XYZ file of C-alpha atoms in Angstrom:
782
model
C 41.634 -47.437 -112.260
C 38.717 -47.746 -110.125
C 39.930 -51.109 -108.855
C 43.153 -49.314 -107.558
C 41.155 -47.069 -105.174
C 41.421 -47.898 -101.482
C 38.306 -49.267 -99.766
C 37.235 -48.162 -96.406
C 35.533 -50.592 -94.168
C 33.242 -49.228 -91.173
C 33.197 -51.718 -88.359
C 30.273 -51.474 -85.638
C 31.086 -50.260 -82.079
C 32.475 -52.761 -79.727
C 29.907 -53.828 -77.164
C 30.646 -51.985 -73.566
C 31.041 -54.584 -70.851
C 30.340 -53.280 -67.466
C 32.859 -54.364 -64.757
C 31.071 -56.421 -62.085
C 31.471 -56.040 -58.276
C 33.843 -59.238 -58.114
C 36.129 -57.883 -60.771
C 36.213 -54.412 -59.081
C 37.110 -55.926 -55.627
C 39.952 -57.828 -57.400
C 41.350 -54.903 -58.970
C 40.872 -52.862 -55.546
C 42.821 -55.871 -53.909
C 45.881 -55.234 -56.106
C 45.604 -51.477 -55.442
C 45.460 -52.114 -51.641
C 48.398 -54.312 -51.784
C 50.289 -51.593 -53.673
C 49.365 -49.057 -51.106
C 50.722 -51.461 -48.362
C 53.945 -51.638 -50.295
C 54.181 -47.911 -50.675
C 53.892 -47.607 -46.811
C 56.651 -50.296 -46.256
C 58.833 -48.338 -48.858
C 58.824 -51.218 -51.207
C 57.464 -48.965 -54.381
C 60.337 -49.873 -56.568
C 58.828 -53.164 -57.764
C 55.494 -51.501 -58.438
C 54.261 -50.488 -61.931
C 52.758 -46.923 -61.364
C 51.194 -47.074 -65.031
C 49.343 -50.354 -64.248
C 48.133 -49.028 -60.856
C 46.913 -45.713 -62.535
C 45.059 -47.682 -65.239
C 43.477 -49.952 -62.533
C 42.177 -47.019 -60.435
C 41.150 -45.224 -63.589
C 38.970 -48.345 -64.565
C 37.436 -48.616 -61.198
C 36.336 -44.939 -61.479
C 35.351 -45.381 -65.101
C 32.995 -48.315 -64.176
C 31.337 -46.618 -61.466
C 33.271 -48.193 -58.609
C 34.783 -45.021 -57.253
C 32.783 -45.458 -53.934
C 34.664 -48.773 -53.323
C 37.978 -47.199 -54.271
C 37.613 -44.195 -52.075
C 36.305 -46.232 -49.000
C 39.156 -48.739 -49.558
C 41.749 -46.107 -49.761
C 40.440 -44.440 -46.498
C 40.328 -47.730 -44.706
C 43.708 -48.729 -45.653
C 45.273 -45.204 -44.857
C 43.500 -45.478 -41.346
C 44.847 -49.030 -40.650
C 48.377 -47.875 -41.328
C 48.007 -44.665 -39.238
C 46.813 -46.826 -36.214
C 49.847 -48.928 -36.485
C 51.977 -45.633 -36.417
C 50.001 -44.025 -33.416
C 50.323 -47.190 -31.422
C 54.048 -47.116 -31.819
C 54.258 -43.332 -30.970
C 52.127 -43.609 -27.842
C 54.916 -45.854 -26.307
C 57.753 -43.768 -27.470
C 59.545 -41.960 -24.544
C 59.393 -38.234 -24.273
C 63.079 -37.999 -25.065
C 62.679 -39.152 -28.627
C 58.980 -38.354 -29.169
C 59.613 -35.197 -31.394
C 61.951 -36.992 -33.416
C 59.731 -40.018 -34.147
C 56.858 -37.684 -34.684
C 58.679 -35.686 -37.274
C 59.789 -38.841 -38.943
C 56.313 -40.335 -38.912
C 54.940 -37.157 -40.521
C 57.547 -36.956 -43.027
C 57.044 -40.693 -44.135
C 53.380 -40.069 -44.206
C 53.518 -37.135 -46.550
C 55.718 -39.246 -48.942
C 53.341 -41.912 -48.913
C 50.434 -39.588 -49.600
C 52.296 -38.099 -52.446
C 52.726 -41.495 -54.147
C 49.225 -42.622 -53.404
C 47.796 -39.258 -54.936
C 49.638 -39.705 -58.094
C 48.114 -43.151 -58.483
C 44.694 -41.919 -57.796
C 44.888 -38.685 -59.832
C 41.945 -39.613 -62.136
C 39.721 -40.148 -59.119
C 40.822 -36.685 -57.731
C 39.777 -35.081 -60.990
C 36.454 -36.683 -61.438
C 35.106 -38.646 -58.662
C 35.972 -36.413 -55.855
C 34.498 -33.052 -56.983
C 31.317 -34.943 -58.172
C 30.681 -36.373 -54.990
C 32.128 -33.637 -52.778
C 34.732 -35.636 -51.098
C 38.099 -34.607 -49.802
C 41.142 -34.926 -52.265
C 43.348 -37.902 -51.514
C 46.299 -35.947 -50.196
C 43.921 -33.983 -47.888
C 42.146 -37.191 -46.940
C 45.504 -38.541 -45.691
C 46.348 -35.509 -43.792
C 42.861 -35.496 -42.117
C 43.269 -39.129 -41.128
C 46.538 -38.203 -39.767
C 45.151 -35.414 -37.579
C 42.277 -37.456 -36.316
C 44.087 -40.753 -35.889
C 47.613 -39.891 -34.776
C 47.759 -36.234 -33.698
C 44.681 -36.214 -31.614
C 45.618 -39.227 -29.749
C 45.707 -38.676 -26.007
C 49.077 -40.196 -25.657
C 50.545 -38.002 -28.471
C 49.257 -34.462 -28.697
C 49.493 -33.357 -25.101
C 53.046 -34.766 -24.817
C 54.170 -33.256 -28.220
C 52.732 -29.941 -27.205
C 54.264 -29.807 -23.844
C 57.699 -30.871 -25.315
C 57.531 -28.039 -27.904
C 56.739 -25.522 -25.057
C 59.489 -26.960 -22.946
C 61.974 -26.582 -25.557
C 61.264 -22.988 -26.217
C 61.198 -22.455 -22.341
C 64.734 -23.856 -22.200
C 65.857 -21.433 -24.996
C 64.610 -18.479 -23.179
C 66.309 -19.650 -20.034
C 69.704 -19.700 -22.042
C 70.028 -23.464 -22.749
C 71.255 -24.379 -26.049
C 68.568 -26.450 -27.995
C 70.051 -29.548 -29.751
C 68.252 -28.993 -33.079
C 65.631 -26.491 -33.862
C 64.796 -28.571 -36.996
C 62.669 -30.914 -34.871
C 60.640 -28.048 -33.488
C 60.248 -26.459 -36.907
C 59.124 -29.772 -38.509
C 56.542 -30.405 -35.742
C 55.094 -26.928 -35.955
C 55.173 -27.092 -39.757
C 53.011 -30.382 -39.487
C 50.495 -28.615 -37.341
C 50.243 -25.604 -39.799
C 49.675 -28.133 -42.754
C 47.252 -30.227 -40.890
C 45.079 -27.197 -39.947
C 45.268 -25.871 -43.586
C 44.107 -29.343 -45.097
C 40.837 -29.592 -43.554
C 40.379 -25.784 -42.320
C 40.782 -27.098 -38.868
C 42.379 -24.740 -36.033
C 44.537 -27.435 -34.712
C 47.709 -25.128 -34.721
C 45.924 -22.358 -32.775
C 44.062 -24.766 -30.402
C 46.853 -27.137 -29.694
C 49.798 -24.897 -29.745
C 49.477 -21.093 -30.474
C 47.005 -20.406 -27.669
C 49.225 -22.292 -24.915
C 52.382 -20.848 -26.472
C 51.230 -17.166 -26.019
C 50.029 -17.808 -22.730
C 53.295 -19.203 -21.511
C 55.008 -16.459 -23.109
C 52.956 -13.669 -21.415
C 53.521 -15.474 -17.919
C 57.099 -15.840 -18.386
C 57.944 -12.160 -19.515
C 55.473 -10.805 -16.841
C 57.545 -12.621 -14.294
C 61.064 -12.073 -15.767
C 60.329 -8.202 -16.218
C 59.298 -7.646 -12.506
C 62.186 -9.580 -11.154
C 64.880 -7.951 -13.350
C 63.488 -4.358 -13.076
C 63.612 -4.842 -9.284
C 67.207 -5.683 -9.082
C 68.745 -3.723 -11.994
C 68.862 -0.005 -13.334
C 66.574 1.196 -16.051
C 69.495 1.243 -18.338
C 70.191 -2.344 -17.720
C 66.535 -3.143 -18.361
C 66.420 -1.411 -21.567
C 69.426 -3.511 -22.832
C 67.847 -6.747 -21.549
C 64.423 -5.801 -23.205
C 66.021 -5.049 -26.490
C 67.795 -8.329 -26.535
C 64.524 -10.166 -25.492
C 62.580 -8.631 -28.391
C 65.484 -9.525 -31.009
C 65.609 -13.153 -29.578
C 61.903 -13.573 -30.006
C 61.848 -12.078 -33.504
C 64.694 -14.403 -34.477
C 63.128 -17.473 -32.842
C 59.915 -16.773 -34.641
C 61.730 -16.709 -37.924
C 63.736 -19.911 -37.148
C 60.758 -21.905 -36.298
C 58.665 -20.496 -39.209
C 55.844 -19.548 -36.978
C 52.576 -18.576 -38.558
C 52.172 -14.923 -39.473
C 49.031 -15.179 -37.167
C 51.361 -16.006 -34.293
C 54.119 -13.378 -35.024
C 52.031 -10.444 -34.445
C 50.318 -11.338 -31.088
C 53.570 -12.791 -29.784
C 55.301 -9.413 -30.520
C 52.257 -7.524 -28.983
C 52.601 -9.710 -25.867
C 56.314 -9.408 -25.362
C 56.045 -5.442 -25.885
C 53.097 -5.273 -23.592
C 55.091 -7.068 -20.729
C 58.325 -5.707 -21.325
C 57.546 -2.068 -22.297
C 53.914 -1.019 -21.848
C 53.633 -2.283 -18.237
C 56.873 -0.668 -17.123
C 57.077 2.388 -19.261
C 56.062 4.915 -16.433
C 58.558 3.122 -14.235
C 61.349 3.305 -16.614
C 60.618 7.148 -16.931
C 60.608 7.789 -13.256
C 62.904 5.473 -11.790
C 65.407 7.154 -9.233
C 68.773 7.887 -10.560
C 68.563 5.845 -13.830
C 65.211 6.586 -15.260
C 64.494 8.699 -18.415
C 63.623 11.966 -16.181
C 66.942 11.497 -14.333
C 68.989 10.965 -17.335
C 67.749 14.226 -18.814
C 69.773 15.948 -16.051
C 73.086 14.660 -17.536
C 74.071 16.148 -20.830
C 76.332 13.034 -21.364
C 73.566 10.521 -21.252
C 72.055 11.149 -24.775
C 72.962 7.603 -26.040
C 71.134 6.018 -23.115
C 68.087 8.347 -23.752
C 68.083 7.259 -27.366
C 68.192 3.565 -26.547
C 65.172 4.025 -24.006
C 63.365 5.889 -26.905
C 64.093 3.132 -29.400
C 62.636 0.636 -26.854
C 59.489 2.574 -25.930
C 58.632 3.659 -29.461
C 57.701 0.185 -30.255
C 54.612 0.951 -28.070
C 53.553 4.356 -29.479
C 51.490 5.334 -26.361
C 54.572 4.721 -24.045
C 56.470 7.329 -25.855
C 53.951 10.000 -24.107
C 55.851 9.207 -20.763
C 59.032 10.449 -22.459
C 57.695 13.542 -24.030
C 56.098 14.315 -20.545
C 59.499 13.935 -18.775
C 61.169 16.088 -21.475
C 58.581 18.758 -21.142
C 58.620 18.743 -17.323
C 62.481 18.937 -17.372
C 62.505 22.084 -19.651
C 59.907 23.662 -17.442
C 61.892 22.971 -14.215
C 65.189 24.334 -15.773
C 63.130 27.379 -17.169
C 61.628 28.216 -13.668
C 65.122 27.966 -12.275
C 66.349 30.609 -14.911
C 63.520 32.877 -13.987
C 64.108 32.389 -10.183
C 67.886 33.272 -10.780
C 66.797 36.363 -12.611
C 64.287 37.454 -10.116
C 66.816 37.068 -7.488
C 69.437 39.167 -9.200
C 71.718 36.321 -9.532
C 71.548 36.439 -13.318
C 71.356 39.730 -15.539
C 69.030 39.605 -18.485
C 71.870 38.645 -21.023
C 72.682 35.807 -18.815
C 69.107 34.707 -18.687
C 68.785 34.688 -22.557
C 72.253 32.705 -22.717
C 70.753 30.303 -20.342
C 67.676 29.842 -22.475
C 69.847 29.300 -25.641
C 72.001 26.915 -23.920
C 68.730 24.962 -22.932
C 67.662 25.107 -26.499
C 70.792 23.609 -27.841
C 70.982 20.926 -25.129
C 67.409 19.872 -25.406
C 67.232 20.450 -29.210
C 69.970 17.940 -29.335
C 67.939 15.390 -27.165
C 65.143 15.701 -29.671
C 67.308 15.305 -32.708
C 69.483 12.486 -31.376
C 67.562 10.643 -28.591
C 64.100 11.259 -30.063
C 65.308 10.669 -33.638
C 63.997 14.052 -34.659
C 60.450 13.145 -33.810
C 57.899 15.857 -34.821
C 55.812 15.317 -31.754
C 58.694 15.627 -29.356
C 59.817 18.863 -30.932
C 56.458 20.144 -30.792
C 56.250 19.336 -27.042
C 59.808 20.955 -26.638
C 58.518 24.229 -28.306
C 55.336 24.305 -26.173
C 57.487 23.687 -23.017
C 59.723 26.820 -23.796
C 56.663 28.768 -24.737
C 55.027 27.838 -21.407
C 57.870 29.296 -19.035
C 58.869 32.130 -21.412
C 55.450 33.488 -21.755
C 54.547 33.352 -17.921
C 54.983 37.276 -17.979
C 56.947 39.916 -20.119
C 60.139 39.300 -18.466
C 61.536 37.169 -21.402
C 60.726 39.756 -24.117
C 62.641 42.523 -22.199
C 65.629 40.115 -21.391
C 65.885 39.190 -25.108
C 65.886 42.571 -26.094
C 68.720 43.588 -23.734
C 70.616 40.395 -24.918
C 70.294 41.621 -28.492
C 71.388 45.170 -27.349
C 74.506 43.469 -25.861
C 75.358 41.451 -28.982
C 74.882 44.540 -31.308
C 77.062 46.926 -29.113
C 79.910 44.603 -28.318
C 79.010 40.883 -28.537
C 79.504 40.822 -32.295
C 82.579 42.838 -32.635
C 85.066 41.179 -34.904
C 82.710 38.452 -35.884
C 82.468 37.310 -39.504
C 79.157 37.621 -41.596
C 78.464 33.772 -40.973
C 78.911 34.196 -37.107
C 76.753 37.369 -37.032
C 74.057 35.375 -38.953
C 74.510 32.267 -36.752
C 74.190 34.439 -33.507
C 71.110 36.469 -34.877
C 69.525 33.161 -35.734
C 69.688 31.919 -32.337
C 67.915 35.241 -31.342
C 65.138 34.338 -33.676
C 64.747 30.836 -32.233
C 63.952 32.305 -28.761
C 61.924 35.078 -30.366
C 59.504 32.432 -31.980
C 58.821 31.135 -28.541
C 57.551 34.747 -27.520
C 53.780 35.270 -27.439
C 54.271 38.959 -26.617
C 56.158 39.958 -29.546
C 54.950 43.478 -29.370
C 56.444 43.734 -25.988
C 59.880 42.667 -27.466
C 59.331 45.265 -30.217
C 58.842 47.980 -27.688
C 62.060 47.093 -25.829
C 64.046 46.473 -28.762
C 63.095 49.915 -30.292
C 64.225 51.689 -27.219
C 67.504 49.906 -27.227
C 67.859 50.513 -30.925
C 67.250 54.107 -30.426
C 70.133 54.324 -27.854
C 72.617 52.554 -30.272
C 71.691 54.608 -33.174
C 71.658 58.091 -31.470
C 74.806 57.203 -29.472
C 76.603 55.494 -32.415
C 76.974 52.400 -30.393
C 76.239 49.719 -32.797
C 79.068 47.241 -33.645
C 78.185 47.657 -37.383
C 75.247 48.838 -39.518
C 75.187 45.532 -41.426
C 74.632 43.569 -38.200
C 71.678 46.016 -37.267
C 70.021 45.709 -40.485
C 70.443 41.899 -40.415
C 68.636 41.732 -37.193
C 65.764 43.904 -38.581
C 65.613 41.725 -41.795
C 65.339 38.480 -39.591
C 62.413 40.017 -37.777
C 60.831 41.341 -41.032
C 61.113 37.686 -42.258
C 59.551 36.368 -39.201
C 56.832 38.769 -38.589
C 56.337 40.726 -41.864
C 56.740 44.308 -42.965
C 54.262 45.896 -40.507
C 56.305 44.643 -37.601
C 59.536 46.362 -38.685
C 58.194 49.308 -40.708
C 59.083 51.784 -37.790
C 62.529 50.143 -37.137
C 63.368 50.713 -40.800
C 61.926 54.249 -40.502
C 64.586 54.825 -37.713
C 67.441 53.866 -40.038
C 66.047 56.189 -42.587
C 66.040 59.030 -40.023
C 69.526 58.335 -39.205
C 70.713 58.618 -42.773
C 68.787 61.812 -43.414
C 70.225 63.231 -40.062
C 73.649 62.582 -41.556
C 72.875 64.493 -44.605
C 71.373 67.252 -42.608
C 74.456 67.653 -40.434
C 76.600 67.841 -43.398
C 74.471 70.495 -44.921
C 74.386 72.487 -41.807
C 78.192 72.419 -41.648
C 78.556 73.869 -45.018
C 75.874 76.392 -44.169
C 77.742 77.596 -41.184
C 81.030 77.859 -43.277
C 79.093 80.322 -45.635
C 77.700 82.536 -42.811
C 79.538 85.177 -40.617
C 80.358 83.903 -37.209
C 77.802 84.755 -34.780
C 78.214 85.230 -31.008
C 75.755 83.046 -29.130
C 73.507 84.520 -26.418
C 75.090 84.666 -23.153
C 78.871 84.934 -22.171
C 79.705 81.464 -23.302
C 82.310 81.284 -20.389
C 84.014 84.298 -21.910
C 84.533 82.917 -25.245
C 83.179 84.319 -28.451
C 83.305 81.037 -30.088
C 79.705 79.506 -30.822
C 78.767 76.209 -29.492
C 78.955 73.428 -32.061
C 75.996 71.106 -32.012
C 75.149 68.077 -33.828
C 71.523 67.287 -34.225
C 69.532 64.155 -35.015
C 66.196 64.947 -36.504
C 63.848 62.086 -35.670
C 60.264 61.529 -37.142
C 57.457 61.316 -34.602
C 55.837 57.785 -34.524
C 59.088 55.893 -35.332
C 60.950 56.414 -32.347
C 60.075 55.611 -28.594
C 57.726 58.382 -27.075
C 58.316 59.871 -23.836
C 56.846 63.033 -22.570
C 59.634 64.705 -20.616
C 59.223 68.390 -19.959
C 62.234 70.301 -21.548
C 65.008 71.629 -19.012
C 66.474 75.138 -19.047
C 69.505 75.031 -21.220
C 72.413 77.371 -20.921
C 72.478 80.412 -23.224
C 75.138 79.394 -25.587
C 73.327 76.195 -26.192
C 69.940 78.010 -26.763
C 71.829 80.160 -29.300
C 73.129 77.107 -31.239
C 69.719 75.633 -31.258
C 68.065 78.596 -32.518
C 70.734 78.801 -35.368
C 69.915 75.356 -36.507
C 66.211 75.705 -36.072
C 66.425 78.623 -38.310
C 68.378 76.758 -40.794
C 66.252 73.620 -40.658
C 62.813 75.303 -40.841
C 63.955 77.443 -43.780
C 64.407 74.230 -45.796
C 61.441 72.246 -44.340
C 58.556 74.686 -44.057
C 55.434 73.383 -42.015
C 57.546 71.258 -39.851
C 57.767 71.775 -36.076
C 60.998 70.801 -33.995
C 60.525 69.542 -30.395
C 63.835 69.479 -28.634
C 64.294 66.478 -26.098
C 66.603 67.775 -23.565
C 66.340 64.561 -21.686
C 68.472 62.844 -24.272
C 71.882 63.722 -25.755
C 75.357 64.304 -24.665
C 77.915 67.185 -24.450
C 81.562 67.890 -24.330
C 82.653 70.515 -21.785
C 86.060 72.069 -21.474
C 86.743 72.201 -17.802
C 89.674 73.821 -15.827
C 90.658 72.265 -12.419
C 93.284 73.468 -9.923
C 93.805 76.524 -7.689
C 96.845 78.460 -9.186
C 97.754 79.525 -12.844
C 100.656 77.379 -13.016
C 98.816 74.375 -11.592
C 95.672 74.385 -13.794
C 94.479 71.019 -15.388
C 92.291 71.067 -18.239
C 89.966 68.190 -19.236
C 87.461 67.424 -21.767
C 84.395 66.094 -19.932
C 81.991 63.826 -21.918
C 78.660 64.237 -20.081
C 74.935 64.033 -20.650
C 72.798 67.052 -21.578
C 71.496 67.125 -17.995
C 75.044 67.033 -16.495
C 76.096 69.730 -18.844
C 73.288 71.873 -17.653
C 74.204 71.310 -14.062
C 77.886 71.816 -14.443
C 77.501 75.078 -16.452
C 75.745 76.609 -13.314
C 79.198 76.149 -11.364
C 80.678 78.903 -13.698
C 78.592 81.410 -11.721
C 78.688 79.858 -8.257
C 81.052 77.439 -6.643
C 78.429 75.890 -4.441
C 74.787 75.180 -5.064
C 71.815 73.286 -3.177
C 69.678 70.738 -4.706
C 66.830 73.158 -4.717
C 68.738 75.866 -6.390
C 69.862 73.418 -9.181
C 66.437 72.072 -9.680
C 65.056 75.541 -10.067
C 67.645 76.813 -12.410
C 67.651 73.640 -14.675
C 63.951 72.305 -14.376
C 65.245 68.838 -14.531
C 62.833 66.290 -13.125
C 63.645 65.398 -9.571
C 64.530 61.642 -10.091
C 66.785 62.333 -13.047
C 68.446 65.270 -11.300
C 69.385 63.074 -8.225
C 70.643 60.502 -10.700
C 72.855 62.908 -12.624
C 74.188 64.641 -9.346
C 75.072 61.344 -7.923
C 77.132 60.554 -11.167
C 79.093 63.657 -10.746
C 79.890 62.772 -7.053
C 81.168 59.189 -7.418
C 84.726 58.610 -6.169
C 86.136 57.880 -9.536
C 84.520 60.937 -11.124
C 84.242 63.378 -8.169
C 83.739 66.677 -10.211
C 81.250 67.814 -7.429
C 81.663 67.369 -3.773
C 78.191 66.405 -1.924
C 78.073 68.428 1.399
C 75.984 65.549 3.235
C 77.422 62.160 4.209
C 76.380 58.958 2.580
C 75.503 58.054 -0.897
C 71.936 59.272 -1.054
C 70.548 62.855 -1.396
C 68.372 63.635 1.643
C 66.917 67.036 1.045
C 66.746 70.150 -1.134
C 69.270 71.790 1.287
C 72.118 69.252 0.337
C 75.051 71.274 -1.100
C 77.137 70.629 -3.997
C 80.452 72.190 -4.426
C 82.758 72.387 -7.618
C 85.805 70.064 -6.787
C 88.786 72.101 -8.107
C 90.967 69.105 -6.799
C 89.723 66.766 -9.335
C 92.345 64.738 -11.259
C 92.305 62.080 -13.846
C 95.240 60.465 -15.963
C 93.059 60.856 -18.979
C 92.779 64.134 -20.916
C 89.224 63.191 -22.194
C 87.059 62.028 -19.307
C 83.682 60.289 -19.777
C 81.366 60.578 -16.824
C 78.730 57.516 -17.015
C 75.543 57.527 -15.219
C 74.875 55.477 -12.173
C 72.190 52.803 -12.448
C 69.062 53.266 -10.452
C 67.174 50.028 -9.772
C 63.981 51.910 -8.950
C 63.849 53.354 -12.253
C 61.080 51.792 -14.365
C 61.415 50.507 -17.989
C 59.246 53.660 -19.116
C 61.833 55.987 -17.268
C 64.812 54.225 -18.842
C 63.364 54.506 -22.324
C 62.922 58.159 -21.878
C 66.673 58.586 -21.580
C 67.374 57.054 -24.990
C 65.928 59.505 -27.406
C 62.193 60.356 -27.631
C 59.927 60.026 -30.528
C 59.786 63.048 -32.822
C 62.703 64.362 -30.981
C 65.728 66.526 -31.991
C 68.533 65.370 -29.523
C 71.576 67.445 -28.825
C 74.590 65.242 -29.787
C 73.151 61.733 -29.271
C 71.993 60.081 -26.191
C 72.824 59.986 -22.613
C 74.948 57.076 -21.485
C 72.946 54.608 -19.397
C 74.693 52.553 -16.812
C 71.473 50.826 -15.665
C 70.470 47.128 -16.404
C 67.073 47.165 -14.765
C 65.104 47.365 -17.962
C 62.565 44.738 -16.986
C 59.306 45.861 -16.044
C 58.274 45.272 -12.344
C 57.339 41.542 -12.098
C 57.597 40.970 -15.789
C 54.370 43.088 -16.356
C 53.411 44.324 -19.954
C 54.518 48.157 -19.983
C 51.530 50.517 -20.093
C 52.346 52.068 -23.414
C 52.323 48.458 -25.024
C 49.002 47.683 -23.180
C 47.524 50.761 -24.698
C 48.762 49.913 -28.139
C 47.091 46.232 -27.570
C 43.671 47.992 -26.955
C 43.901 49.991 -30.071
C 44.980 46.956 -32.211
C 42.179 44.662 -30.820
C 39.702 47.297 -31.595
C 40.999 47.961 -34.896
C 40.946 44.185 -35.712
C 37.380 43.754 -34.407
C 36.056 46.585 -36.555
C 37.926 45.419 -39.627
C 36.485 41.933 -39.230
C 32.962 43.057 -38.490
C 32.955 45.469 -41.296
C 33.790 42.681 -43.592
C 31.591 39.870 -42.133
C 28.651 42.398 -40.821
C 27.270 39.500 -38.474
C 29.437 37.207 -36.352
C 29.089 35.062 -33.270
C 31.182 35.605 -30.186
C 33.258 32.553 -30.453
C 33.979 33.090 -34.231
C 34.969 36.808 -33.620
C 37.330 35.741 -30.893
C 39.003 33.097 -33.022
C 39.308 35.536 -35.967
C 40.841 38.353 -33.848
C 43.398 35.870 -32.225
C 44.408 34.602 -35.554
C 45.022 38.038 -36.991
C 46.920 39.360 -33.918
C 48.981 36.286 -33.201
C 51.966 37.659 -35.181
C 52.409 40.279 -32.501
C 50.607 38.951 -29.432
C 47.920 36.592 -28.282
C 45.012 38.471 -26.698
C 43.017 36.728 -23.938
C 39.336 36.280 -24.624
C 38.435 38.322 -21.760
C 40.644 41.231 -23.182
C 38.804 40.884 -26.528
C 35.417 40.795 -24.808
C 36.189 43.888 -22.940
C 37.160 45.745 -26.095
C 33.895 44.656 -27.790
C 31.978 45.933 -25.026
C 33.698 49.175 -25.496
C 32.850 49.311 -29.001
C 29.223 48.505 -28.405
C 29.103 51.392 -25.960
C 30.756 53.772 -28.778
C 28.024 52.298 -31.118
C 30.510 50.544 -33.488
C 28.746 47.327 -32.749
C 25.559 46.097 -31.513
C 24.076 42.684 -30.168
C 21.450 40.623 -32.065
C 18.196 41.069 -30.156
C 17.274 37.191 -30.544
C 20.904 36.013 -29.582
C 23.092 38.155 -27.338
C 26.047 36.389 -28.426
C 25.800 37.409 -31.835
C 27.377 40.823 -32.835
C 26.209 43.084 -35.831
C 28.297 45.810 -37.415
C 26.815 49.241 -37.274
C 27.502 51.093 -40.394
């Protein structure tokens, strides 16, 4: 059993025999011959396993230095043969031969690297030498590429080939260019040298800059800006495609693009904008050139700083067109609605330029908004014109429009409204026109009116529209009051009004709008002397109203309202003509005087009616117009010259209409405040609505801010200052200015000087005081 067990024999280690130098040299000789065969493409007869073992043994027996030096020398000798051949190659085939030599060398080095893999893993890192493959590339660079008959010629041939492409000549084969450039990149990466940058990139970028500098100047001098834009776009695309096709280094693509954009775009951006007839500024004048504007933007946006020229041109164009609109309005060539329609047309046109040509760029949209604000806020003219435009829309412009069309039109109004800094001026004018529409029942629809107020409320907040909503509420309550008064009269015995009422016992019917003080435009106009029958009707209504609302006071506004008069014309009973005259309250007072006398002077009429002189003249002229000549003026000419001018009842007046409306003539000298007074005053009870106004001169002289708005601003600024100081107790002057401006910007933008003046007024009234140590610091006085 024991004999059957297997026995193990332990033999001693074999004695290690060190390879001597002679043996090493013999092995290296075989390896060297193998490398020669590889260079000559006779590798098929070689045993790579045997070659690898020989190299392994040399390194293992500490003959790595012999192997590494031998490989380096053998590679260098072969490269010397290559460079001697390349040096004599003509330029016409140098790129091809260079590419072939490089390709062959890389194949050789891959095979040699495989044989010497063990040396790369052990000997090279231990002795800090280059790996075999990198050694081969390094030797190629120093021996072949840097040869004085090779590098300069190859570089120049590469640059010439690219120049020929730019000149429009077809290159035979881009592959040679790509291979030679790839060689430079790989040589530089192998030993961390800057051979690509030094021998090609610097020269390439320099020649590129020179080429495009010269070409851009020549082309721009002979062609239009539009043609130049197309040419530049093409060149930029060409360079991008060429860089991709030649596989240029990423370090080259960026500088190349910058150079091309600098020479083609940045250097000529200002000229492209200002060129006569074809520049960006010139194209802005033509609404059909949006596509060309977009092409120019697409080019210049590659250099962001160049787009500033485009934005400046857009801003300047808007300001010029806006100034032309203002000039037309000042000369009377365009009425206020036409001015606003011009602004809206500009907004649509240049808004399309920003959205299409500028690709909706936010900075361009901001410059557009600032440009509109610049010319619209030069004075208060735009606010008054916009109010008149809205008045026209809500009177007649939106008649028959659908809800969507009404919303769209009002949205356009809000677009212009947003540009206004003096929103309180617009509110003042809008309130005056709204009062006229409501009291005269001239609105196209209540829904449109409320939609406009809702838009303003959404834009500026509840406080901005609270009074406007109060006006609507007053009109609703007034309708209920009129209905209640009619029912009240039916239950009462008929009363004969004071006066003879033109011989009729029938009392005067009145319809009254009761308005709340503070909601409606205020105008201190002294009441005129009303005819007796009208006074009687007023007394009846006052008794009815004050009986239901004790503690209230009615202030009758005789400067407003309208009346219907039954008038008889003709000289014989069988030739009498009866008409119903629709006139203003003042006109009614004037005409009623002619029941007593057929002829009166201006002075007599003024004494009898107490109508203010300017309004009296205006209403008398309205009754003497050729179309509505109810009165005959004694003096010649259109004007009323003196108090002795006579006015006679015209019994010969004729009209095809039974019901005759007598409109008021416009008086250009009437100021905005005077016109407002004819629309229904604050806290008033108007007799039968409002007087018709034929004037369109609602703009304050020179676009100045109306006095009542200026007064409101003083109160608003002072209230804001006190409110802020009460909360903060102590504040620096600049901080106070900023805070007040921020709080009031929803209504208007007060100037620092205006705020400072109000601060000084509050200091005088001891609401504030200055800090004794710093005079620019204010403190609240409790």
